[in-house]
Amino acid sequence: MITIVGAGPAGCLLALLLARRGQRVTVYERRPDPGLLPSEAGRSINLALAARGIRALRDAGVMEAVTPLLTPMRGRRLHDISGTEQFLAYGQSHEMIYSVSRADLTRRLTEAARAQPGVALHFNQQCLGYADPGKLQLRDTASGSTYEVAAQRIVAADGAGSVLRQSLAQRQGFIVEEDRLEHDYKELTLPVVNGHPPLAMDALHIWPRGGFMLIALPNADGSFTATLFLPRSGPQSFELLSSGAKVRDFFAREFPDALPLVPDLAAQFAAHPQGMLGTIHSPGWRDAERLLLIGDAAHAIVPFHGQGMNCAFEDCRILDGLLAHSPDDAFEHFEAQRRGDCEAIATMALENYAEMRDTVRDPGFQQQKDLAIALERSYPDRFIPRYSMVMFHDEIPYSLALERGRVQQGILNELASRPAADPQVVANLIRERLPALSAAVQ
Ligand code: FAD
């Protein structure tokens, strides 16, 4: 029997995967049952789902139930200060990512887990930690009473603020590094206008402004969720947006075409929380084979590659496979296999922030992207743009994407310095520096 703490995306999906193999699973979640909440609650907050997440959802047999929730995004639509839009494809014409409501996805996963024999879901149960191996301390949030349960094998999927990570750090005496970004975020809803979406539905919209940016993802009902990423303090910062008038002036100056799309901007800005962003580096992920951290609890990352949940889903798929084949040392193998990949996506997610808010505007950058997509067409087994390796190629581990991405950037820089390179020179460069992927990845 496995005990999971946290029924977020990772906890629910893992419960489902394990139960499908006949494993008994008990899940404790501090929040109320999402099935009992009105469907609007939290619905505007959306996430990008990509290949790694989709593969895990398929393995769990739940992709069919999730598909109606998805809105495809084929690329980025950049909005410059004059309101002119430019479309940049994410990859080849068939490659896309999907916007999905976090609340609807979690609800679908919860329903699927509940329907699976062997899964017991307990909501309104907050984990307080674990002290003695094999014992989990819990609090019933309705009654306030605390109690202990026996749990021989625990998976902590309790998110970035994980109390089980804190328990583990205390027991093992390690220090968790929480690298907080100097930028925070705020979410805003762009409503449907006269029955029409406020923006083109086929893309992730970006207003890149150098030191900060606004982005917007489509929702299935035609509305959009925008997120403002901005420094906490300084000349362009949240600190200075201290009144409705200042917020409106800021939008009128920086995002003039977005301003009319948020009629109640000042009210939303005041009502919505200002969220923190950061990367968690936890030196320990497990207590022998008794406790294992997964998802954000183990390795929360900044959201600029749209991979936190995808990576958490990949964790679930890999852990499920290890528990099936080598149950006695699955936690140990999981940590050994995943650590390098999770560090790699943490690095790439940070690098992607500079790309989204700044370099994406540079014509030289766009030419390199086009060249990278063209090189992939000519050398599909050797040159795959880094963004595509991360988002569309679940068979390529993150660490390999990071490593090959660096080599590829060197090639692109070299080709940029001699624009009329002989095709034979290009072919040689690629063959010399990039071993065939089919040999590198099973
Ligand atoms: P969580 O989603 O945090 O779930 C943890 C669960 O545990 C929650 O249900 C919580 O209530 C419960 N819990 C917590 N503490 C306790 C406790 N003590 N006892 C019991 N239960 C507890 N990822 C993407 O892949 N694509 C994106 O586009 C994307 N965009 C993002 C945008 C923003 C602004 C942010 C902040 C993140 C984004 N992410 C994205 C990241 C994604 O949200 C997370 O990586 C993902 O939610 C991690 O899932 P999880 O299940 O590990 O943790």
Tab-separated table of C-alpha atoms and ligand atoms in Angstrom:
chain	number	residue	atom	x	y	z
A	1	MET	CA	0.000	0.000	0.000
A	2	ILE	CA	1.258	3.494	-0.916
A	3	THR	CA	0.250	6.710	0.824
A	4	ILE	CA	0.299	9.898	-1.248
A	5	VAL	CA	0.185	13.352	0.315
A	6	GLY	CA	-1.311	15.998	-1.998
A	7	ALA	CA	-4.032	15.507	-4.614
A	8	GLY	CA	-2.724	18.124	-7.035
A	9	PRO	CA	-1.842	17.126	-10.604
A	10	ALA	CA	1.040	14.866	-9.527
A	11	GLY	CA	-0.685	13.192	-6.571
A	12	CYS	CA	-3.848	12.398	-8.549
A	13	LEU	CA	-2.016	11.108	-11.599
A	14	LEU	CA	0.292	8.903	-9.533
A	15	ALA	CA	-2.686	7.464	-7.647
A	16	LEU	CA	-4.301	6.612	-10.955
A	17	LEU	CA	-1.183	5.020	-12.454
A	18	LEU	CA	-0.485	2.913	-9.372
A	19	ALA	CA	-4.088	1.785	-8.962
A	20	ARG	CA	-4.251	0.652	-12.579
A	21	ARG	CA	-1.544	-1.857	-11.711
A	22	GLY	CA	-3.549	-3.132	-8.763
A	23	GLN	CA	-1.679	-1.185	-6.087
A	24	ARG	CA	-3.740	0.084	-3.123
A	25	VAL	CA	-3.359	3.842	-2.679
A	26	THR	CA	-4.503	6.277	0.007
A	27	VAL	CA	-4.359	10.006	-0.721
A	28	TYR	CA	-4.546	12.855	1.823
A	29	GLU	CA	-5.302	16.345	0.508
A	30	ARG	CA	-5.691	19.461	2.637
A	31	ARG	CA	-8.165	21.188	0.295
A	32	PRO	CA	-11.854	20.317	-0.179
A	33	ASP	CA	-12.902	17.785	-2.793
A	34	PRO	CA	-12.804	19.667	-6.168
A	35	GLY	CA	-15.858	17.667	-7.254
A	36	LEU	CA	-17.881	19.492	-4.596
A	37	LEU	CA	-16.719	22.990	-5.632
A	38	PRO	CA	-18.550	25.085	-8.249
A	39	SER	CA	-16.899	24.558	-11.651
A	40	GLU	CA	-15.997	28.278	-11.986
A	41	ALA	CA	-13.806	28.219	-8.895
A	42	GLY	CA	-10.260	28.904	-10.017
A	43	ARG	CA	-11.151	28.000	-13.575
A	44	SER	CA	-9.443	30.943	-15.254
A	45	ILE	CA	-5.953	29.779	-14.269
A	46	ASN	CA	-4.497	27.724	-17.073
A	47	LEU	CA	-1.359	25.745	-17.808
A	48	ALA	CA	0.463	24.612	-20.949
A	49	LEU	CA	0.370	20.841	-21.437
A	50	ALA	CA	3.020	19.296	-23.710
A	51	ALA	CA	4.322	15.888	-24.817
A	52	ARG	CA	5.760	14.687	-21.497
A	53	GLY	CA	2.510	15.392	-19.684
A	54	ILE	CA	0.430	13.884	-22.478
A	55	ARG	CA	2.454	10.669	-22.450
A	56	ALA	CA	1.869	10.209	-18.723
A	57	LEU	CA	-1.853	10.998	-19.083
A	58	ARG	CA	-2.065	8.390	-21.861
A	59	ASP	CA	-0.303	5.794	-19.718
A	60	ALA	CA	-2.847	6.489	-16.996
A	61	GLY	CA	-5.674	5.935	-19.494
A	62	VAL	CA	-7.108	9.388	-18.862
A	63	MET	CA	-6.103	11.291	-22.004
A	64	GLU	CA	-9.475	10.749	-23.639
A	65	ALA	CA	-11.217	12.382	-20.676
A	66	VAL	CA	-8.765	15.295	-20.689
A	67	THR	CA	-8.787	16.006	-24.454
A	68	PRO	CA	-12.065	18.023	-24.461
A	69	LEU	CA	-10.435	20.436	-21.986
A	70	LEU	CA	-7.534	21.316	-24.315
A	71	THR	CA	-7.052	24.384	-26.514
A	72	PRO	CA	-4.189	23.958	-29.021
A	73	MET	CA	-1.509	26.664	-29.280
A	74	ARG	CA	0.675	26.488	-32.417
A	75	GLY	CA	3.086	29.249	-31.491
A	76	ARG	CA	3.634	32.628	-29.914
A	77	ARG	CA	1.914	35.823	-31.008
A	78	LEU	CA	4.124	38.763	-30.099
A	79	HIS	CA	2.519	42.148	-29.435
A	80	ASP	CA	4.836	45.133	-29.838
A	81	ILE	CA	4.245	48.484	-28.213
A	82	SER	CA	2.329	49.778	-31.262
A	83	GLY	CA	-0.053	46.798	-31.049
A	84	THR	CA	1.336	45.064	-34.141
A	85	GLU	CA	1.188	41.259	-33.864
A	86	GLN	CA	3.712	38.764	-35.181
A	87	PHE	CA	3.224	34.984	-35.177
A	88	LEU	CA	6.185	32.691	-34.420
A	89	ALA	CA	5.520	28.962	-34.756
A	90	TYR	CA	6.687	26.759	-31.873
A	91	GLY	CA	8.051	24.094	-34.170
A	92	GLN	CA	7.071	22.125	-37.272
A	93	SER	CA	3.515	22.670	-38.551
A	94	HIS	CA	2.113	19.616	-36.696
A	95	GLU	CA	3.739	20.522	-33.359
A	96	MET	CA	1.680	22.316	-30.742
A	97	ILE	CA	1.133	22.640	-27.027
A	98	TYR	CA	-2.213	22.854	-25.245
A	99	SER	CA	-3.735	25.293	-22.793
A	100	VAL	CA	-5.759	23.608	-20.048
A	101	SER	CA	-7.543	24.932	-16.976
A	102	ARG	CA	-5.699	23.819	-13.865
A	103	ALA	CA	-8.944	23.391	-11.925
A	104	ASP	CA	-10.714	21.394	-14.667
A	105	LEU	CA	-7.694	19.144	-15.177
A	106	THR	CA	-7.348	18.449	-11.471
A	107	ARG	CA	-11.087	17.747	-11.267
A	108	ARG	CA	-10.897	15.278	-14.184
A	109	LEU	CA	-7.900	13.521	-12.628
A	110	THR	CA	-9.611	13.369	-9.250
A	111	GLU	CA	-12.748	11.845	-10.828
A	112	ALA	CA	-10.647	9.267	-12.660
A	113	ALA	CA	-8.691	8.376	-9.505
A	114	ARG	CA	-11.913	8.092	-7.490
A	115	ALA	CA	-13.396	5.702	-10.051
A	116	GLN	CA	-10.364	3.415	-9.847
A	117	PRO	CA	-10.758	0.470	-7.433
A	118	GLY	CA	-8.083	0.571	-4.745
A	119	VAL	CA	-7.862	4.376	-4.440
A	120	ALA	CA	-9.070	6.065	-1.217
A	121	LEU	CA	-9.157	9.857	-1.421
A	122	HIS	CA	-9.377	11.882	1.810
A	123	PHE	CA	-9.989	15.619	1.407
A	124	ASN	CA	-9.744	18.339	4.075
A	125	GLN	CA	-6.877	16.385	5.620
A	126	GLN	CA	-3.736	18.435	6.092
A	127	CYS	CA	-0.453	16.649	6.568
A	128	LEU	CA	1.590	18.128	9.410
A	129	GLY	CA	4.717	16.067	8.815
A	130	TYR	CA	6.200	12.718	9.635
A	131	ALA	CA	8.343	12.036	12.641
A	132	ASP	CA	8.578	8.335	13.313
A	133	PRO	CA	9.217	6.332	10.160
A	134	GLY	CA	5.971	4.783	9.134
A	135	LYS	CA	3.767	7.428	10.781
A	136	LEU	CA	2.108	10.390	9.129
A	137	GLN	CA	0.702	13.238	11.220
A	138	LEU	CA	-2.547	14.731	9.955
A	139	ARG	CA	-5.107	17.366	10.863
A	140	ASP	CA	-8.759	17.269	9.872
A	141	THR	CA	-9.309	20.849	8.671
A	142	ALA	CA	-13.075	20.668	9.328
A	143	SER	CA	-12.892	19.569	12.968
A	144	GLY	CA	-9.348	20.763	13.743
A	145	SER	CA	-8.510	17.405	15.333
A	146	THR	CA	-5.067	15.904	14.774
A	147	TYR	CA	-4.243	12.224	14.426
A	148	GLU	CA	-1.598	9.794	13.155
A	149	VAL	CA	-1.825	7.076	10.534
A	150	ALA	CA	0.552	4.238	9.751
A	151	ALA	CA	2.143	4.631	6.309
A	152	GLN	CA	4.981	2.329	5.312
A	153	ARG	CA	5.603	3.965	1.946
A	154	ILE	CA	4.858	7.635	1.435
A	155	VAL	CA	5.030	9.731	-1.729
A	156	ALA	CA	5.036	13.462	-1.004
A	157	ALA	CA	3.262	15.335	-3.815
A	158	ASP	CA	2.431	18.303	-1.603
A	159	GLY	CA	3.797	21.019	-3.854
A	160	ALA	CA	6.442	23.730	-3.635
A	161	GLY	CA	5.785	24.486	0.047
A	162	SER	CA	5.952	20.767	0.984
A	163	VAL	CA	5.774	20.088	4.727
A	164	LEU	CA	7.135	16.604	4.110
A	165	ARG	CA	10.242	18.140	2.515
A	166	GLN	CA	10.607	20.208	5.686
A	167	SER	CA	10.219	17.077	7.856
A	168	LEU	CA	12.804	15.264	5.752
A	169	ALA	CA	15.247	18.204	5.918
A	170	GLN	CA	14.886	18.325	9.709
A	171	ARG	CA	15.430	14.594	10.117
A	172	GLN	CA	18.381	14.423	7.749
A	173	GLY	CA	19.878	17.822	8.646
A	174	PHE	CA	20.022	19.259	5.134
A	175	ILE	CA	19.191	22.779	4.026
A	176	VAL	CA	16.783	23.371	1.157
A	177	GLU	CA	17.802	26.190	-1.156
A	178	GLU	CA	14.815	28.281	-2.228
A	179	ASP	CA	15.988	30.541	-5.036
A	180	ARG	CA	13.315	33.193	-5.207
A	181	LEU	CA	13.148	35.188	-8.439
A	182	GLU	CA	13.168	38.980	-8.148
A	183	HIS	CA	10.039	38.974	-10.300
A	184	ASP	CA	6.518	38.153	-9.063
A	185	TYR	CA	3.364	37.496	-11.069
A	186	LYS	CA	-0.288	38.448	-11.145
A	187	GLU	CA	-3.078	36.736	-13.102
A	188	LEU	CA	-5.868	38.638	-14.884
A	189	THR	CA	-8.865	37.415	-16.859
A	190	LEU	CA	-9.545	38.742	-20.375
A	191	PRO	CA	-13.257	38.051	-20.852
A	192	VAL	CA	-15.072	37.018	-24.020
A	193	VAL	CA	-16.276	40.148	-25.923
A	194	ASN	CA	-19.764	39.940	-27.504
A	195	GLY	CA	-19.428	36.186	-27.783
A	196	HIS	CA	-15.948	36.397	-29.347
A	197	PRO	CA	-12.513	35.628	-27.895
A	198	PRO	CA	-10.555	38.824	-27.193
A	199	LEU	CA	-7.451	37.448	-28.989
A	200	ALA	CA	-6.592	34.794	-31.596
A	201	MET	CA	-7.141	31.432	-29.891
A	202	ASP	CA	-4.347	29.530	-31.653
A	203	ALA	CA	-1.382	30.916	-29.752
A	204	LEU	CA	0.213	31.956	-26.505
A	205	HIS	CA	0.257	35.759	-26.640
A	206	ILE	CA	3.294	37.661	-25.352
A	207	TRP	CA	3.892	41.340	-24.783
A	208	PRO	CA	7.698	41.207	-24.312
A	209	ARG	CA	9.071	44.413	-22.821
A	210	GLY	CA	12.689	43.582	-21.979
A	211	GLY	CA	12.724	43.573	-18.171
A	212	PHE	CA	9.170	42.268	-17.827
A	213	MET	CA	6.280	40.809	-19.855
A	214	LEU	CA	2.600	40.053	-20.077
A	215	ILE	CA	1.443	36.712	-21.464
A	216	ALA	CA	-2.034	35.316	-22.173
A	217	LEU	CA	-3.237	31.737	-22.723
A	218	PRO	CA	-6.649	30.822	-24.178
A	219	ASN	CA	-9.347	29.091	-22.149
A	220	ALA	CA	-11.790	26.607	-23.657
A	221	ASP	CA	-14.699	29.097	-23.191
A	222	GLY	CA	-12.966	31.764	-25.360
A	223	SER	CA	-11.703	33.896	-22.483
A	224	PHE	CA	-7.963	34.271	-21.819
A	225	THR	CA	-5.882	34.205	-18.667
A	226	ALA	CA	-3.142	36.809	-18.732
A	227	THR	CA	-0.169	36.819	-16.383
A	228	LEU	CA	1.965	39.860	-15.697
A	229	PHE	CA	5.565	39.005	-14.747
A	230	LEU	CA	7.275	42.040	-13.250
A	231	PRO	CA	10.078	42.862	-10.762
A	232	ARG	CA	8.900	43.346	-7.176
A	233	SER	CA	10.748	46.637	-6.795
A	234	GLY	CA	12.625	49.100	-8.995
A	235	PRO	CA	11.753	51.534	-11.777
A	236	GLN	CA	9.223	49.188	-13.456
A	237	SER	CA	7.774	47.125	-10.661
A	238	PHE	CA	4.786	45.912	-8.669
A	239	GLU	CA	5.859	48.217	-5.850
A	240	LEU	CA	4.995	51.245	-7.997
A	241	LEU	CA	1.568	49.938	-9.052
A	242	SER	CA	-0.023	51.008	-5.809
A	243	SER	CA	-3.335	52.396	-7.132
A	244	GLY	CA	-5.859	51.617	-9.862
A	245	ALA	CA	-4.833	54.772	-11.746
A	246	LYS	CA	-1.153	53.744	-11.708
A	247	VAL	CA	-2.036	50.255	-12.955
A	248	ARG	CA	-4.103	51.702	-15.807
A	249	ASP	CA	-1.337	54.193	-16.730
A	250	PHE	CA	1.202	51.382	-16.739
A	251	PHE	CA	-0.953	49.227	-19.044
A	252	ALA	CA	-1.744	52.226	-21.299
A	253	ARG	CA	1.994	52.885	-21.664
A	254	GLU	CA	3.323	49.308	-21.928
A	255	PHE	CA	0.431	47.161	-23.204
A	256	PRO	CA	-1.903	49.619	-24.985
A	257	ASP	CA	-3.646	46.936	-27.068
A	258	ALA	CA	-4.242	44.740	-23.987
A	259	LEU	CA	-5.745	47.519	-21.851
A	260	PRO	CA	-9.213	47.542	-23.512
A	261	LEU	CA	-9.369	43.741	-23.146
A	262	VAL	CA	-9.469	43.959	-19.320
A	263	PRO	CA	-12.377	46.332	-18.613
A	264	ASP	CA	-12.144	45.833	-14.838
A	265	LEU	CA	-8.337	45.980	-14.722
A	266	ALA	CA	-8.016	48.003	-11.530
A	267	ALA	CA	-10.521	45.824	-9.642
A	268	GLN	CA	-8.865	42.573	-10.794
A	269	PHE	CA	-5.420	43.926	-10.007
A	270	ALA	CA	-6.469	44.807	-6.474
A	271	ALA	CA	-8.322	41.528	-5.899
A	272	HIS	CA	-5.825	39.007	-7.286
A	273	PRO	CA	-2.827	37.913	-5.246
A	274	GLN	CA	0.743	38.743	-6.245
A	275	GLY	CA	2.423	35.332	-6.566
A	276	MET	CA	6.052	34.434	-5.917
A	277	LEU	CA	8.256	32.466	-8.291
A	278	GLY	CA	11.355	30.459	-7.602
A	279	THR	CA	13.364	27.272	-7.900
A	280	ILE	CA	13.611	24.705	-5.108
A	281	HIS	CA	16.872	22.803	-4.784
A	282	SER	CA	16.437	20.060	-2.206
A	283	PRO	CA	19.630	18.052	-1.510
A	284	GLY	CA	17.490	15.140	-0.284
A	285	TRP	CA	14.432	13.679	-1.958
A	286	ARG	CA	13.878	10.573	0.121
A	287	ASP	CA	14.158	8.691	3.376
A	288	ALA	CA	15.411	5.297	2.203
A	289	GLU	CA	12.404	3.498	0.662
A	290	ARG	CA	9.956	5.015	3.191
A	291	LEU	CA	9.393	8.520	1.818
A	292	LEU	CA	9.936	10.121	-1.598
A	293	LEU	CA	9.326	13.685	-2.795
A	294	ILE	CA	7.993	14.149	-6.340
A	295	GLY	CA	6.758	17.044	-8.493
A	296	ASP	CA	7.048	20.569	-7.105
A	297	ALA	CA	7.725	19.178	-3.615
A	298	ALA	CA	11.063	17.867	-4.903
A	299	HIS	CA	11.972	20.389	-7.597
A	300	ALA	CA	9.659	23.394	-8.121
A	301	ILE	CA	10.843	25.520	-11.045
A	302	VAL	CA	9.955	28.893	-12.564
A	303	PRO	CA	7.078	28.633	-15.085
A	304	PHE	CA	8.744	30.080	-18.200
A	305	HIS	CA	9.118	26.812	-20.084
A	306	GLY	CA	5.616	25.654	-19.170
A	307	GLN	CA	7.120	22.445	-17.786
A	308	GLY	CA	6.518	22.270	-14.021
A	309	MET	CA	3.409	20.119	-14.300
A	310	ASN	CA	4.718	18.259	-17.359
A	311	CYS	CA	7.847	17.382	-15.399
A	312	ALA	CA	5.735	16.337	-12.391
A	313	PHE	CA	3.689	14.055	-14.688
A	314	GLU	CA	6.903	12.600	-16.099
A	315	ASP	CA	8.005	11.945	-12.488
A	316	CYS	CA	4.777	9.962	-11.976
A	317	ARG	CA	5.254	7.877	-15.116
A	318	ILE	CA	8.869	7.064	-14.291
A	319	LEU	CA	8.150	6.291	-10.629
A	320	ASP	CA	5.264	4.020	-11.616
A	321	GLY	CA	7.555	2.096	-13.982
A	322	LEU	CA	10.228	1.709	-11.282
A	323	LEU	CA	7.710	0.557	-8.677
A	324	ALA	CA	6.393	-2.012	-11.141
A	325	HIS	CA	9.795	-3.467	-12.024
A	326	SER	CA	11.925	-2.982	-8.955
A	327	PRO	CA	9.685	-2.155	-5.992
A	328	ASP	CA	12.319	-2.656	-3.293
A	329	ASP	CA	14.669	0.063	-4.472
A	330	ALA	CA	12.364	2.187	-6.653
A	331	PHE	CA	12.799	5.399	-4.608
A	332	GLU	CA	16.584	5.115	-4.787
A	333	HIS	CA	16.525	4.560	-8.562
A	334	PHE	CA	14.041	7.381	-9.025
A	335	GLU	CA	16.312	9.903	-7.343
A	336	ALA	CA	19.367	8.669	-9.227
A	337	GLN	CA	17.570	8.835	-12.566
A	338	ARG	CA	15.629	12.077	-12.137
A	339	ARG	CA	17.921	14.493	-10.316
A	340	GLY	CA	20.045	15.491	-13.339
A	341	ASP	CA	16.990	15.867	-15.571
A	342	CYS	CA	15.110	18.011	-13.051
A	343	GLU	CA	18.157	20.256	-12.578
A	344	ALA	CA	18.382	20.600	-16.374
A	345	ILE	CA	14.764	21.725	-16.783
A	346	ALA	CA	15.194	24.156	-13.860
A	347	THR	CA	18.107	25.753	-15.755
A	348	MET	CA	16.246	25.838	-19.074
A	349	ALA	CA	13.136	27.334	-17.443
A	350	LEU	CA	15.187	30.237	-16.079
A	351	GLU	CA	16.896	30.753	-19.447
A	352	ASN	CA	13.525	30.820	-21.166
A	353	TYR	CA	12.423	33.849	-19.143
A	354	ALA	CA	15.072	36.032	-20.800
A	355	GLU	CA	13.975	34.608	-24.169
A	356	MET	CA	10.262	35.294	-23.639
A	357	ARG	CA	10.489	38.774	-22.170
A	358	ASP	CA	13.404	40.033	-24.250
A	359	THR	CA	15.340	38.154	-26.965
A	360	VAL	CA	12.184	36.931	-28.728
A	361	ARG	CA	11.851	40.511	-30.085
A	362	ASP	CA	15.256	40.449	-31.753
A	363	PRO	CA	15.115	39.773	-35.537
A	364	GLY	CA	18.465	37.908	-35.255
A	365	PHE	CA	16.909	35.560	-32.691
A	366	GLN	CA	13.899	34.954	-34.945
A	367	GLN	CA	16.162	34.180	-37.907
A	368	GLN	CA	18.033	31.641	-35.767
A	369	LYS	CA	14.731	30.039	-34.733
A	370	ASP	CA	13.684	29.750	-38.397
A	371	LEU	CA	17.064	28.292	-39.278
A	372	ALA	CA	16.815	25.789	-36.405
A	373	ILE	CA	13.374	24.644	-37.625
A	374	ALA	CA	14.741	24.334	-41.193
A	375	LEU	CA	17.768	22.337	-39.978
A	376	GLU	CA	15.432	19.960	-38.177
A	377	ARG	CA	13.641	19.289	-41.472
A	378	SER	CA	16.960	18.397	-43.125
A	379	TYR	CA	18.509	16.507	-40.162
A	380	PRO	CA	15.561	15.219	-38.107
A	381	ASP	CA	17.689	12.633	-36.275
A	382	ARG	CA	20.386	15.117	-35.292
A	383	PHE	CA	19.193	18.695	-35.036
A	384	ILE	CA	15.986	19.314	-33.091
A	385	PRO	CA	15.539	22.853	-31.687
A	386	ARG	CA	15.928	22.842	-27.902
A	387	TYR	CA	12.419	24.156	-27.320
A	388	SER	CA	11.079	21.258	-29.425
A	389	MET	CA	13.191	18.666	-27.591
A	390	VAL	CA	11.682	19.851	-24.301
A	391	MET	CA	8.096	20.335	-25.435
A	392	PHE	CA	7.496	17.760	-28.193
A	393	HIS	CA	10.011	14.935	-27.580
A	394	ASP	CA	9.186	12.998	-24.423
A	395	GLU	CA	11.791	10.381	-25.360
A	396	ILE	CA	14.638	12.910	-24.966
A	397	PRO	CA	15.630	13.415	-21.318
A	398	TYR	CA	15.819	17.054	-20.197
A	399	SER	CA	19.552	16.752	-19.464
A	400	LEU	CA	20.229	15.599	-23.033
A	401	ALA	CA	18.094	18.470	-24.382
A	402	LEU	CA	20.184	20.920	-22.356
A	403	GLU	CA	23.468	19.382	-23.488
A	404	ARG	CA	22.565	19.127	-27.192
A	405	GLY	CA	20.889	22.544	-27.077
A	406	ARG	CA	24.241	24.099	-26.127
A	407	VAL	CA	26.029	22.350	-29.013
A	408	GLN	CA	23.262	23.426	-31.402
A	409	GLN	CA	23.491	27.048	-30.236
A	410	GLY	CA	27.212	26.945	-31.081
A	411	ILE	CA	26.351	25.699	-34.570
A	412	LEU	CA	23.678	28.386	-35.057
A	413	ASN	CA	26.121	31.107	-33.926
A	414	GLU	CA	28.741	29.825	-36.347
A	415	LEU	CA	26.262	29.736	-39.218
A	416	ALA	CA	25.078	33.261	-38.347
A	417	SER	CA	28.641	34.499	-38.713
A	418	ARG	CA	28.837	33.120	-42.284
A	419	PRO	CA	25.335	33.471	-43.700
A	420	ALA	CA	26.028	31.857	-47.087
A	421	ALA	CA	27.490	28.627	-45.718
A	422	ASP	CA	27.937	25.827	-48.249
A	423	PRO	CA	25.314	23.096	-47.573
A	424	GLN	CA	28.136	20.560	-47.374
A	425	VAL	CA	29.829	22.609	-44.644
A	426	VAL	CA	26.544	22.717	-42.717
A	427	ALA	CA	26.099	18.956	-43.105
A	428	ASN	CA	29.636	18.286	-41.866
A	429	LEU	CA	29.236	20.603	-38.893
A	430	ILE	CA	26.068	18.853	-37.805
A	431	ARG	CA	27.361	15.319	-38.336
A	432	GLU	CA	30.610	16.062	-36.486
A	433	ARG	CA	29.037	17.701	-33.458
A	434	LEU	CA	25.669	16.009	-33.042
A	435	PRO	CA	25.559	12.212	-32.790
A	436	ALA	CA	22.373	10.652	-34.173
A	437	LEU	CA	19.589	10.875	-31.596
A	438	SER	CA	18.320	7.389	-32.397
A	439	ALA	CA	21.615	6.070	-31.007
A	440	ALA	CA	21.550	8.330	-27.934
A	441	VAL	CA	17.926	7.671	-26.890
A	442	GLN	CA	16.237	4.295	-26.613
B	1	FAD	P1	0.795	21.253	-6.672
B	1	FAD	O1	0.094	21.579	-7.924
B	1	FAD	O2	1.284	22.375	-5.837
B	1	FAD	O3	-0.173	20.338	-5.808
B	1	FAD	C1	0.124	20.041	-4.456
B	1	FAD	C2	-1.134	19.541	-3.799
B	1	FAD	O4	-0.805	19.195	-2.446
B	1	FAD	C3	-2.221	20.615	-3.695
B	1	FAD	O5	-3.466	20.052	-4.019
B	1	FAD	C4	-2.162	21.063	-2.240
B	1	FAD	O6	-3.400	21.535	-1.739
B	1	FAD	C5	-1.729	19.783	-1.552
B	1	FAD	N1	-1.038	20.021	-0.279
B	1	FAD	C6	-0.089	20.934	-0.018
B	1	FAD	N2	0.321	20.842	1.249
B	1	FAD	C7	-0.399	19.844	1.806
B	1	FAD	C8	-0.421	19.275	3.102
B	1	FAD	N3	0.365	19.727	4.086
B	1	FAD	N4	-1.258	18.254	3.350
B	1	FAD	C9	-2.072	17.763	2.364
B	1	FAD	N5	-2.092	18.282	1.108
B	1	FAD	C10	-1.266	19.305	0.845
B	1	FAD	N6	3.479	23.929	-15.352
B	1	FAD	C11	3.314	23.483	-16.611
B	1	FAD	O7	3.600	22.310	-16.901
B	1	FAD	N7	2.840	24.302	-17.583
B	1	FAD	C12	2.531	25.607	-17.354
B	1	FAD	O8	2.118	26.330	-18.265
B	1	FAD	C13	2.709	26.118	-16.047
B	1	FAD	N8	2.410	27.402	-15.761
B	1	FAD	C14	2.572	27.862	-14.500
B	1	FAD	C15	2.289	29.209	-14.234
B	1	FAD	C16	2.477	29.717	-12.965
B	1	FAD	C17	2.189	31.169	-12.703
B	1	FAD	C18	2.939	28.859	-11.925
B	1	FAD	C19	3.150	29.387	-10.537
B	1	FAD	C20	3.224	27.531	-12.172
B	1	FAD	C21	3.045	27.022	-13.471
B	1	FAD	N9	3.320	25.677	-13.768
B	1	FAD	C22	3.188	25.220	-15.045
B	1	FAD	C23	3.841	24.764	-12.749
B	1	FAD	C24	2.754	23.848	-12.194
B	1	FAD	O9	1.717	24.622	-11.649
B	1	FAD	C25	3.337	22.950	-11.108
B	1	FAD	O10	4.574	22.445	-11.508
B	1	FAD	C26	2.390	21.786	-10.797
B	1	FAD	O11	1.187	22.287	-10.284
B	1	FAD	C27	3.052	20.830	-9.804
B	1	FAD	O12	2.136	19.853	-9.438
B	1	FAD	P2	2.251	19.140	-8.010
B	1	FAD	O13	1.115	18.200	-7.955
B	1	FAD	O14	3.634	18.662	-7.800
B	1	FAD	O15	2.060	20.323	-6.936
